Amino acid sequence: MEKARTGSTRIMTPVKPGVIALEYTDRWSAFDRGSSGQTIPGIGAARCACAVKSFWLAEAANLPTHFIRQVNPLTIHVQEFSVPGRETLSGMVYGRVLPLEWIWRVRVAGSLLIRIGSGEIDPVALGFPAGTKVVEGMKLPRLRLECTTKFEATDRHLSDKEARNLAQLSKAQWEASWHLITKGVKVTNAGYHEAGFECPDGKLELGMLNNGRIIFVDVFGTQDENRIIEEKTGASYSKDLIRSYLKDTPWKKELDKAKKEYP
């Protein structure tokens, strides 16, 4: 059994059978590159605070999560779930992490706009009337949900059928997953709105308990998972700020080149 596991922005350690600690650091990552090796002072505590607030909002709405408690400004305790290809940290798990990332959107932004522009996605399929000129920031007629792979080297968009088959979910479990995601987005976005922020899009992850129940795992509603914008000024308060800074740099061009040469 491992003593600890270091991720790109967090350190995971066993607490007792079935429970692990997630300790936030001030490191950052972008574009699936792993840890940058650089730090942003205070970002770890900010991420932790947003994660804890999101868990509280979810639990107040009777939405199940694997959150147990906050230990200090940088650390939370959560139930451990198994991850494919990895040894358990605590020696016991409550269930398994589903191999999907659930991407939700309420506005047109980022990669969705790119996919619309390339013709990959028809605006009509998003609920827009035929002939609508779709631009950045436009509110979607309805919440858009889609899945990508979680444990592959590069995130891959999946059809609903592909996602359900990959996650090995029954029809009832699949419907429960979508219901949980929809309610989770609603309650966390309401919390951000109350604080003066808007979240155009974000991602969530789910797990399946050993009894088959679907719950929220990992963390959600943080600056890494959500695109967060101050409503009055339009200022960015999420990892999107880092991505925007890096996207036109020589470093990003070299990274894209390396990913193509060594997929």
PDB file of C-alpha atoms in Angstrom:
ATOM      1  CA  MET A   1       0.000   0.000   0.000  1.00  0.00           C
ATOM      2  CA  GLU A   2       1.368   3.415  -0.982  1.00  0.00           C
ATOM      3  CA  LYS A   3       2.154   5.987   1.708  1.00  0.00           C
ATOM      4  CA  ALA A   4       1.146   8.892  -0.520  1.00  0.00           C
ATOM      5  CA  ARG A   5       0.378   9.781  -4.115  1.00  0.00           C
ATOM      6  CA  THR A   6       1.259  13.154  -5.604  1.00  0.00           C
ATOM      7  CA  GLY A   7      -0.941  14.543  -8.353  1.00  0.00           C
ATOM      8  CA  SER A   8      -0.503  17.664 -10.442  1.00  0.00           C
ATOM      9  CA  THR A   9      -2.044  19.939  -7.790  1.00  0.00           C
ATOM     10  CA  ARG A  10      -2.847  17.710  -4.788  1.00  0.00           C
ATOM     11  CA  ILE A  11      -1.257  15.163  -2.478  1.00  0.00           C
ATOM     12  CA  MET A  12      -3.314  12.113  -1.515  1.00  0.00           C
ATOM     13  CA  THR A  13      -2.540  10.152   1.648  1.00  0.00           C
ATOM     14  CA  PRO A  14      -4.327   7.321   3.485  1.00  0.00           C
ATOM     15  CA  VAL A  15      -6.057   8.189   6.769  1.00  0.00           C
ATOM     16  CA  LYS A  16      -7.681   4.881   7.681  1.00  0.00           C
ATOM     17  CA  PRO A  17      -9.305   2.046   5.711  1.00  0.00           C
ATOM     18  CA  GLY A  18     -11.699   3.628   3.223  1.00  0.00           C
ATOM     19  CA  VAL A  19     -10.650   7.227   3.926  1.00  0.00           C
ATOM     20  CA  ILE A  20      -7.987   9.355   2.227  1.00  0.00           C
ATOM     21  CA  ALA A  21      -6.830  12.938   2.667  1.00  0.00           C
ATOM     22  CA  LEU A  22      -6.704  15.336  -0.287  1.00  0.00           C
ATOM     23  CA  GLU A  23      -4.195  18.095   0.428  1.00  0.00           C
ATOM     24  CA  TYR A  24      -4.239  21.065  -1.924  1.00  0.00           C
ATOM     25  CA  THR A  25      -0.977  22.671  -2.999  1.00  0.00           C
ATOM     26  CA  ASP A  26      -0.242  25.996  -4.686  1.00  0.00           C
ATOM     27  CA  ARG A  27       0.930  24.240  -7.855  1.00  0.00           C
ATOM     28  CA  TRP A  28      -1.032  24.641 -11.078  1.00  0.00           C
ATOM     29  CA  SER A  29      -1.443  22.678 -14.293  1.00  0.00           C
ATOM     30  CA  ALA A  30      -2.998  23.307 -17.700  1.00  0.00           C
ATOM     31  CA  PHE A  31      -3.657  21.488 -20.986  1.00  0.00           C
ATOM     32  CA  ASP A  32      -3.175  18.031 -19.397  1.00  0.00           C
ATOM     33  CA  ARG A  33       0.536  18.749 -19.067  1.00  0.00           C
ATOM     34  CA  GLY A  34       0.825  17.797 -15.398  1.00  0.00           C
ATOM     35  CA  SER A  35       2.225  20.049 -12.693  1.00  0.00           C
ATOM     36  CA  SER A  36       3.910  23.183 -13.977  1.00  0.00           C
ATOM     37  CA  GLY A  37       6.476  23.142 -11.194  1.00  0.00           C
ATOM     38  CA  GLN A  38       5.491  26.733 -10.461  1.00  0.00           C
ATOM     39  CA  THR A  39       3.226  27.979  -7.678  1.00  0.00           C
ATOM     40  CA  ILE A  40       0.538  30.613  -7.210  1.00  0.00           C
ATOM     41  CA  PRO A  41       0.510  31.580  -3.511  1.00  0.00           C
ATOM     42  CA  GLY A  42      -2.876  30.969  -1.912  1.00  0.00           C
ATOM     43  CA  ILE A  43      -4.471  29.072  -4.781  1.00  0.00           C
ATOM     44  CA  GLY A  44      -4.464  25.793  -2.843  1.00  0.00           C
ATOM     45  CA  ALA A  45      -6.512  27.228   0.012  1.00  0.00           C
ATOM     46  CA  ALA A  46      -8.860  28.921  -2.485  1.00  0.00           C
ATOM     47  CA  ARG A  47      -9.464  25.648  -4.335  1.00  0.00           C
ATOM     48  CA  CYS A  48     -10.069  23.815  -1.078  1.00  0.00           C
ATOM     49  CA  ALA A  49     -12.559  26.449   0.111  1.00  0.00           C
ATOM     50  CA  CYS A  50     -14.537  26.269  -3.142  1.00  0.00           C
ATOM     51  CA  ALA A  51     -14.566  22.460  -3.058  1.00  0.00           C
ATOM     52  CA  VAL A  52     -15.850  22.396   0.519  1.00  0.00           C
ATOM     53  CA  LYS A  53     -18.529  25.005  -0.233  1.00  0.00           C
ATOM     54  CA  SER A  54     -19.691  22.968  -3.235  1.00  0.00           C
ATOM     55  CA  PHE A  55     -19.893  19.807  -1.123  1.00  0.00           C
ATOM     56  CA  TRP A  56     -21.949  21.670   1.486  1.00  0.00           C
ATOM     57  CA  LEU A  57     -24.317  23.007  -1.177  1.00  0.00           C
ATOM     58  CA  ALA A  58     -24.729  19.529  -2.651  1.00  0.00           C
ATOM     59  CA  GLU A  59     -25.388  17.911   0.699  1.00  0.00           C
ATOM     60  CA  ALA A  60     -27.895  20.642   1.634  1.00  0.00           C
ATOM     61  CA  ALA A  61     -29.779  19.640  -1.523  1.00  0.00           C
ATOM     62  CA  ASN A  62     -29.584  15.945  -0.507  1.00  0.00           C
ATOM     63  CA  LEU A  63     -27.130  15.117  -3.297  1.00  0.00           C
ATOM     64  CA  PRO A  64     -24.768  12.278  -2.290  1.00  0.00           C
ATOM     65  CA  THR A  65     -20.992  12.890  -2.271  1.00  0.00           C
ATOM     66  CA  HIS A  66     -17.884  11.138  -0.948  1.00  0.00           C
ATOM     67  CA  PHE A  67     -16.941  14.166   1.190  1.00  0.00           C
ATOM     68  CA  ILE A  68     -16.413  13.521   4.905  1.00  0.00           C
ATOM     69  CA  ARG A  69     -14.925  16.645   6.481  1.00  0.00           C
ATOM     70  CA  GLN A  70     -12.530  19.568   6.116  1.00  0.00           C
ATOM     71  CA  VAL A  71      -9.436  19.081   8.279  1.00  0.00           C
ATOM     72  CA  ASN A  72      -7.649  22.400   7.745  1.00  0.00           C
ATOM     73  CA  PRO A  73      -7.578  25.180   5.109  1.00  0.00           C
ATOM     74  CA  LEU A  74      -5.722  22.917   2.665  1.00  0.00           C
ATOM     75  CA  THR A  75      -7.004  19.421   3.424  1.00  0.00           C
ATOM     76  CA  ILE A  76     -10.218  17.435   3.227  1.00  0.00           C
ATOM     77  CA  HIS A  77     -11.050  13.813   4.012  1.00  0.00           C
ATOM     78  CA  VAL A  78     -13.071  11.795   1.506  1.00  0.00           C
ATOM     79  CA  GLN A  79     -14.126   8.203   0.991  1.00  0.00           C
ATOM     80  CA  GLU A  80     -11.733   6.318  -1.276  1.00  0.00           C
ATOM     81  CA  PHE A  81     -12.977   4.894  -4.573  1.00  0.00           C
ATOM     82  CA  SER A  82     -11.011   2.562  -6.823  1.00  0.00           C
ATOM     83  CA  VAL A  83      -9.316   3.890  -9.960  1.00  0.00           C
ATOM     84  CA  PRO A  84      -8.371   1.549 -12.857  1.00  0.00           C
ATOM     85  CA  GLY A  85      -4.712   0.555 -12.821  1.00  0.00           C
ATOM     86  CA  ARG A  86      -3.968   2.062  -9.418  1.00  0.00           C
ATOM     87  CA  GLU A  87      -3.451   0.411  -6.061  1.00  0.00           C
ATOM     88  CA  THR A  88      -5.727   1.626  -3.299  1.00  0.00           C
ATOM     89  CA  LEU A  89      -4.164   4.044  -0.840  1.00  0.00           C
ATOM     90  CA  SER A  90      -6.143   3.110   2.257  1.00  0.00           C
ATOM     91  CA  GLY A  91      -6.601  -0.602   1.611  1.00  0.00           C
ATOM     92  CA  MET A  92     -10.386  -0.323   1.270  1.00  0.00           C
ATOM     93  CA  VAL A  93     -12.765   1.352  -1.172  1.00  0.00           C
ATOM     94  CA  TYR A  94     -16.427   2.339  -1.067  1.00  0.00           C
ATOM     95  CA  GLY A  95     -16.868   1.807  -4.801  1.00  0.00           C
ATOM     96  CA  ARG A  96     -15.330   2.734  -8.156  1.00  0.00           C
ATOM     97  CA  VAL A  97     -14.756   5.990 -10.013  1.00  0.00           C
ATOM     98  CA  LEU A  98     -16.658   6.026 -13.298  1.00  0.00           C
ATOM     99  CA  PRO A  99     -14.256   6.406 -16.272  1.00  0.00           C
ATOM    100  CA  LEU A 100     -16.016   9.560 -17.474  1.00  0.00           C
ATOM    101  CA  GLU A 101     -15.821  13.307 -17.105  1.00  0.00           C
ATOM    102  CA  TRP A 102     -19.208  14.994 -17.332  1.00  0.00           C
ATOM    103  CA  ILE A 103     -18.934  18.311 -19.168  1.00  0.00           C
ATOM    104  CA  TRP A 104     -21.777  20.765 -18.662  1.00  0.00           C
ATOM    105  CA  ARG A 105     -22.394  24.097 -20.372  1.00  0.00           C
ATOM    106  CA  VAL A 106     -24.929  26.896 -19.992  1.00  0.00           C
ATOM    107  CA  ARG A 107     -23.196  29.340 -22.364  1.00  0.00           C
ATOM    108  CA  VAL A 108     -21.174  29.095 -25.559  1.00  0.00           C
ATOM    109  CA  ALA A 109     -17.493  29.340 -24.689  1.00  0.00           C
ATOM    110  CA  GLY A 110     -14.114  27.689 -25.183  1.00  0.00           C
ATOM    111  CA  SER A 111     -13.990  24.409 -27.063  1.00  0.00           C
ATOM    112  CA  LEU A 112     -17.747  24.391 -27.740  1.00  0.00           C
ATOM    113  CA  LEU A 113     -17.417  27.534 -29.874  1.00  0.00           C
ATOM    114  CA  ILE A 114     -14.488  25.943 -31.725  1.00  0.00           C
ATOM    115  CA  ARG A 115     -16.484  22.789 -32.425  1.00  0.00           C
ATOM    116  CA  ILE A 116     -19.431  24.857 -33.683  1.00  0.00           C
ATOM    117  CA  GLY A 117     -17.117  26.870 -35.930  1.00  0.00           C
ATOM    118  CA  SER A 118     -15.543  23.730 -37.394  1.00  0.00           C
ATOM    119  CA  GLY A 119     -18.932  22.235 -38.192  1.00  0.00           C
ATOM    120  CA  GLU A 120     -18.525  19.385 -35.720  1.00  0.00           C
ATOM    121  CA  ILE A 121     -21.610  20.557 -33.809  1.00  0.00           C
ATOM    122  CA  ASP A 122     -24.742  21.956 -35.463  1.00  0.00           C
ATOM    123  CA  PRO A 123     -26.218  24.878 -33.455  1.00  0.00           C
ATOM    124  CA  VAL A 124     -29.667  23.398 -34.097  1.00  0.00           C
ATOM    125  CA  ALA A 125     -28.635  20.348 -32.053  1.00  0.00           C
ATOM    126  CA  LEU A 126     -28.004  22.722 -29.143  1.00  0.00           C
ATOM    127  CA  GLY A 127     -31.527  24.124 -29.384  1.00  0.00           C
ATOM    128  CA  PHE A 128     -30.821  27.254 -31.455  1.00  0.00           C
ATOM    129  CA  PRO A 129     -33.202  28.124 -34.320  1.00  0.00           C
ATOM    130  CA  ALA A 130     -31.822  27.314 -37.769  1.00  0.00           C
ATOM    131  CA  GLY A 131     -29.635  30.104 -39.121  1.00  0.00           C
ATOM    132  CA  THR A 132     -28.686  31.509 -35.708  1.00  0.00           C
ATOM    133  CA  LYS A 133     -25.229  33.109 -35.664  1.00  0.00           C
ATOM    134  CA  VAL A 134     -23.632  31.697 -32.532  1.00  0.00           C
ATOM    135  CA  VAL A 135     -21.035  33.853 -30.785  1.00  0.00           C
ATOM    136  CA  GLU A 136     -18.911  33.647 -27.635  1.00  0.00           C
ATOM    137  CA  GLY A 137     -20.905  34.046 -24.433  1.00  0.00           C
ATOM    138  CA  MET A 138     -24.323  33.350 -25.938  1.00  0.00           C
ATOM    139  CA  LYS A 139     -26.672  31.610 -23.495  1.00  0.00           C
ATOM    140  CA  LEU A 140     -27.588  28.086 -24.563  1.00  0.00           C
ATOM    141  CA  PRO A 141     -31.318  27.361 -24.985  1.00  0.00           C
ATOM    142  CA  ARG A 142     -30.891  24.417 -22.587  1.00  0.00           C
ATOM    143  CA  LEU A 143     -28.207  22.902 -20.395  1.00  0.00           C
ATOM    144  CA  ARG A 144     -25.777  20.870 -22.476  1.00  0.00           C
ATOM    145  CA  LEU A 145     -24.303  17.719 -20.976  1.00  0.00           C
ATOM    146  CA  GLU A 146     -21.805  15.401 -22.596  1.00  0.00           C
ATOM    147  CA  CYS A 147     -19.147  12.930 -21.521  1.00  0.00           C
ATOM    148  CA  THR A 148     -15.469  12.531 -22.286  1.00  0.00           C
ATOM    149  CA  THR A 149     -13.080   9.770 -21.298  1.00  0.00           C
ATOM    150  CA  LYS A 150     -11.304  10.242 -17.979  1.00  0.00           C
ATOM    151  CA  PHE A 151      -8.476   7.727 -17.883  1.00  0.00           C
ATOM    152  CA  GLU A 152      -7.221   7.901 -21.482  1.00  0.00           C
ATOM    153  CA  ALA A 153      -4.089   9.861 -22.427  1.00  0.00           C
ATOM    154  CA  THR A 154      -6.242  12.416 -24.272  1.00  0.00           C
ATOM    155  CA  ASP A 155      -9.847  13.260 -23.415  1.00  0.00           C
ATOM    156  CA  ARG A 156     -12.152  11.824 -26.074  1.00  0.00           C
ATOM    157  CA  HIS A 157     -15.742  12.963 -26.635  1.00  0.00           C
ATOM    158  CA  LEU A 158     -18.250  10.131 -26.341  1.00  0.00           C
ATOM    159  CA  SER A 159     -21.788   9.560 -27.504  1.00  0.00           C
ATOM    160  CA  ASP A 160     -24.281   8.756 -24.757  1.00  0.00           C
ATOM    161  CA  LYS A 161     -24.249   5.099 -25.811  1.00  0.00           C
ATOM    162  CA  GLU A 162     -20.448   4.947 -25.762  1.00  0.00           C
ATOM    163  CA  ALA A 163     -20.308   6.621 -22.348  1.00  0.00           C
ATOM    164  CA  ARG A 164     -22.887   4.315 -20.808  1.00  0.00           C
ATOM    165  CA  ASN A 165     -21.148   1.220 -22.181  1.00  0.00           C
ATOM    166  CA  LEU A 166     -17.712   2.388 -21.051  1.00  0.00           C
ATOM    167  CA  ALA A 167     -18.976   3.073 -17.530  1.00  0.00           C
ATOM    168  CA  GLN A 168     -20.950  -0.201 -17.469  1.00  0.00           C
ATOM    169  CA  LEU A 169     -24.119   1.478 -16.247  1.00  0.00           C
ATOM    170  CA  SER A 170     -27.654   0.154 -16.319  1.00  0.00           C
ATOM    171  CA  LYS A 171     -30.356   2.339 -17.844  1.00  0.00           C
ATOM    172  CA  ALA A 172     -31.520   3.336 -14.351  1.00  0.00           C
ATOM    173  CA  GLN A 173     -27.966   4.201 -13.248  1.00  0.00           C
ATOM    174  CA  TRP A 174     -27.402   6.236 -16.409  1.00  0.00           C
ATOM    175  CA  GLU A 175     -30.582   8.226 -15.800  1.00  0.00           C
ATOM    176  CA  ALA A 176     -29.628   8.696 -12.138  1.00  0.00           C
ATOM    177  CA  SER A 177     -26.239  10.040 -13.239  1.00  0.00           C
ATOM    178  CA  TRP A 178     -27.777  12.682 -15.492  1.00  0.00           C
ATOM    179  CA  HIS A 179     -30.277  13.653 -12.813  1.00  0.00           C
ATOM    180  CA  LEU A 180     -27.486  14.048 -10.247  1.00  0.00           C
ATOM    181  CA  ILE A 181     -25.313  16.103 -12.609  1.00  0.00           C
ATOM    182  CA  THR A 182     -28.209  18.398 -13.538  1.00  0.00           C
ATOM    183  CA  LYS A 183     -29.099  19.099  -9.905  1.00  0.00           C
ATOM    184  CA  GLY A 184     -25.439  19.512  -8.927  1.00  0.00           C
ATOM    185  CA  VAL A 185     -24.893  22.145 -11.617  1.00  0.00           C
ATOM    186  CA  LYS A 186     -28.037  23.985 -10.523  1.00  0.00           C
ATOM    187  CA  VAL A 187     -27.131  24.225  -6.826  1.00  0.00           C
ATOM    188  CA  THR A 188     -23.460  25.143  -7.294  1.00  0.00           C
ATOM    189  CA  ASN A 189     -24.239  27.732  -9.964  1.00  0.00           C
ATOM    190  CA  ALA A 190     -26.844  29.266  -7.664  1.00  0.00           C
ATOM    191  CA  GLY A 191     -24.173  29.526  -4.980  1.00  0.00           C
ATOM    192  CA  TYR A 192     -21.784  31.293  -7.336  1.00  0.00           C
ATOM    193  CA  HIS A 193     -24.535  33.643  -8.538  1.00  0.00           C
ATOM    194  CA  GLU A 194     -25.297  34.606  -4.944  1.00  0.00           C
ATOM    195  CA  ALA A 195     -21.627  35.550  -4.546  1.00  0.00           C
ATOM    196  CA  GLY A 196     -21.630  37.644  -7.753  1.00  0.00           C
ATOM    197  CA  PHE A 197     -20.139  35.126 -10.177  1.00  0.00           C
ATOM    198  CA  GLU A 198     -21.304  33.134 -13.191  1.00  0.00           C
ATOM    199  CA  CYS A 199     -20.087  29.728 -14.382  1.00  0.00           C
ATOM    200  CA  PRO A 200     -20.577  29.205 -18.141  1.00  0.00           C
ATOM    201  CA  ASP A 201     -19.281  25.627 -18.037  1.00  0.00           C
ATOM    202  CA  GLY A 202     -17.495  23.061 -15.938  1.00  0.00           C
ATOM    203  CA  LYS A 203     -16.951  19.381 -15.283  1.00  0.00           C
ATOM    204  CA  LEU A 204     -18.019  16.836 -12.693  1.00  0.00           C
ATOM    205  CA  GLU A 205     -17.035  13.277 -11.865  1.00  0.00           C
ATOM    206  CA  LEU A 206     -19.129  10.452 -10.486  1.00  0.00           C
ATOM    207  CA  GLY A 207     -18.531   7.195  -8.687  1.00  0.00           C
ATOM    208  CA  MET A 208     -20.573   4.090  -8.071  1.00  0.00           C
ATOM    209  CA  LEU A 209     -20.882   2.794  -4.522  1.00  0.00           C
ATOM    210  CA  ASN A 210     -20.508  -0.936  -3.974  1.00  0.00           C
ATOM    211  CA  ASN A 211     -24.317  -1.098  -3.681  1.00  0.00           C
ATOM    212  CA  GLY A 212     -24.745   0.475  -7.143  1.00  0.00           C
ATOM    213  CA  ARG A 213     -25.718   3.987  -6.038  1.00  0.00           C
ATOM    214  CA  ILE A 214     -24.262   6.899  -8.050  1.00  0.00           C
ATOM    215  CA  ILE A 215     -22.595   9.750  -6.111  1.00  0.00           C
ATOM    216  CA  PHE A 216     -20.272  12.715  -6.675  1.00  0.00           C
ATOM    217  CA  VAL A 217     -16.559  11.941  -6.282  1.00  0.00           C
ATOM    218  CA  ASP A 218     -13.304  13.879  -6.554  1.00  0.00           C
ATOM    219  CA  VAL A 219     -14.176  17.587  -6.196  1.00  0.00           C
ATOM    220  CA  PHE A 220     -16.322  20.021  -8.168  1.00  0.00           C
ATOM    221  CA  GLY A 221     -17.227  23.688  -8.320  1.00  0.00           C
ATOM    222  CA  THR A 222     -13.609  24.830  -7.984  1.00  0.00           C
ATOM    223  CA  GLN A 223     -11.489  27.170 -10.092  1.00  0.00           C
ATOM    224  CA  ASP A 224     -10.022  24.126 -11.854  1.00  0.00           C
ATOM    225  CA  GLU A 225     -13.315  22.421 -12.696  1.00  0.00           C
ATOM    226  CA  ASN A 226     -15.453  25.476 -13.536  1.00  0.00           C
ATOM    227  CA  ARG A 227     -15.007  28.496 -15.750  1.00  0.00           C
ATOM    228  CA  ILE A 228     -15.735  31.309 -13.250  1.00  0.00           C
ATOM    229  CA  ILE A 229     -16.493  34.893 -14.299  1.00  0.00           C
ATOM    230  CA  GLU A 230     -17.322  37.894 -12.135  1.00  0.00           C
ATOM    231  CA  GLU A 231     -20.743  39.072 -13.287  1.00  0.00           C
ATOM    232  CA  LYS A 232     -20.117  42.832 -12.950  1.00  0.00           C
ATOM    233  CA  THR A 233     -16.669  43.045 -14.555  1.00  0.00           C
ATOM    234  CA  GLY A 234     -16.384  39.908 -16.681  1.00  0.00           C
ATOM    235  CA  ALA A 235     -13.040  39.158 -15.018  1.00  0.00           C
ATOM    236  CA  SER A 236     -11.921  35.523 -14.986  1.00  0.00           C
ATOM    237  CA  TYR A 237     -11.318  33.811 -11.646  1.00  0.00           C
ATOM    238  CA  SER A 238     -10.524  30.280 -12.810  1.00  0.00           C
ATOM    239  CA  LYS A 239      -7.868  28.215 -14.546  1.00  0.00           C
ATOM    240  CA  ASP A 240      -9.171  29.665 -17.794  1.00  0.00           C
ATOM    241  CA  LEU A 241      -7.091  32.747 -16.960  1.00  0.00           C
ATOM    242  CA  ILE A 242      -3.936  30.609 -17.094  1.00  0.00           C
ATOM    243  CA  ARG A 243      -5.028  28.845 -20.281  1.00  0.00           C
ATOM    244  CA  SER A 244      -5.764  32.172 -21.981  1.00  0.00           C
ATOM    245  CA  TYR A 245      -2.314  33.461 -21.032  1.00  0.00           C
ATOM    246  CA  LEU A 246      -0.548  30.344 -22.310  1.00  0.00           C
ATOM    247  CA  LYS A 247      -2.499  29.580 -25.481  1.00  0.00           C
ATOM    248  CA  ASP A 248      -0.488  31.867 -27.796  1.00  0.00           C
ATOM    249  CA  THR A 249       2.926  31.277 -26.228  1.00  0.00           C
ATOM    250  CA  PRO A 250       5.814  29.310 -27.799  1.00  0.00           C
ATOM    251  CA  TRP A 251       5.463  26.868 -24.875  1.00  0.00           C
ATOM    252  CA  LYS A 252       1.900  25.965 -25.957  1.00  0.00           C
ATOM    253  CA  LYS A 253       2.981  25.490 -29.571  1.00  0.00           C
ATOM    254  CA  GLU A 254       5.769  23.146 -28.477  1.00  0.00           C
ATOM    255  CA  LEU A 255       3.338  21.244 -26.254  1.00  0.00           C
ATOM    256  CA  ASP A 256       0.850  20.790 -29.108  1.00  0.00           C
ATOM    257  CA  LYS A 257       3.659  19.622 -31.384  1.00  0.00           C
ATOM    258  CA  ALA A 258       4.875  17.106 -28.815  1.00  0.00           C
ATOM    259  CA  LYS A 259       1.356  15.734 -28.285  1.00  0.00           C
ATOM    260  CA  LYS A 260       0.970  15.148 -32.030  1.00  0.00           C
ATOM    261  CA  GLU A 261       4.374  13.457 -32.318  1.00  0.00           C
ATOM    262  CA  TYR A 262       3.986  11.377 -29.170  1.00  0.00           C
ATOM    263  CA  PRO A 263       0.238  10.771 -28.675  1.00  0.00           C
TER     264      PRO A 263
END
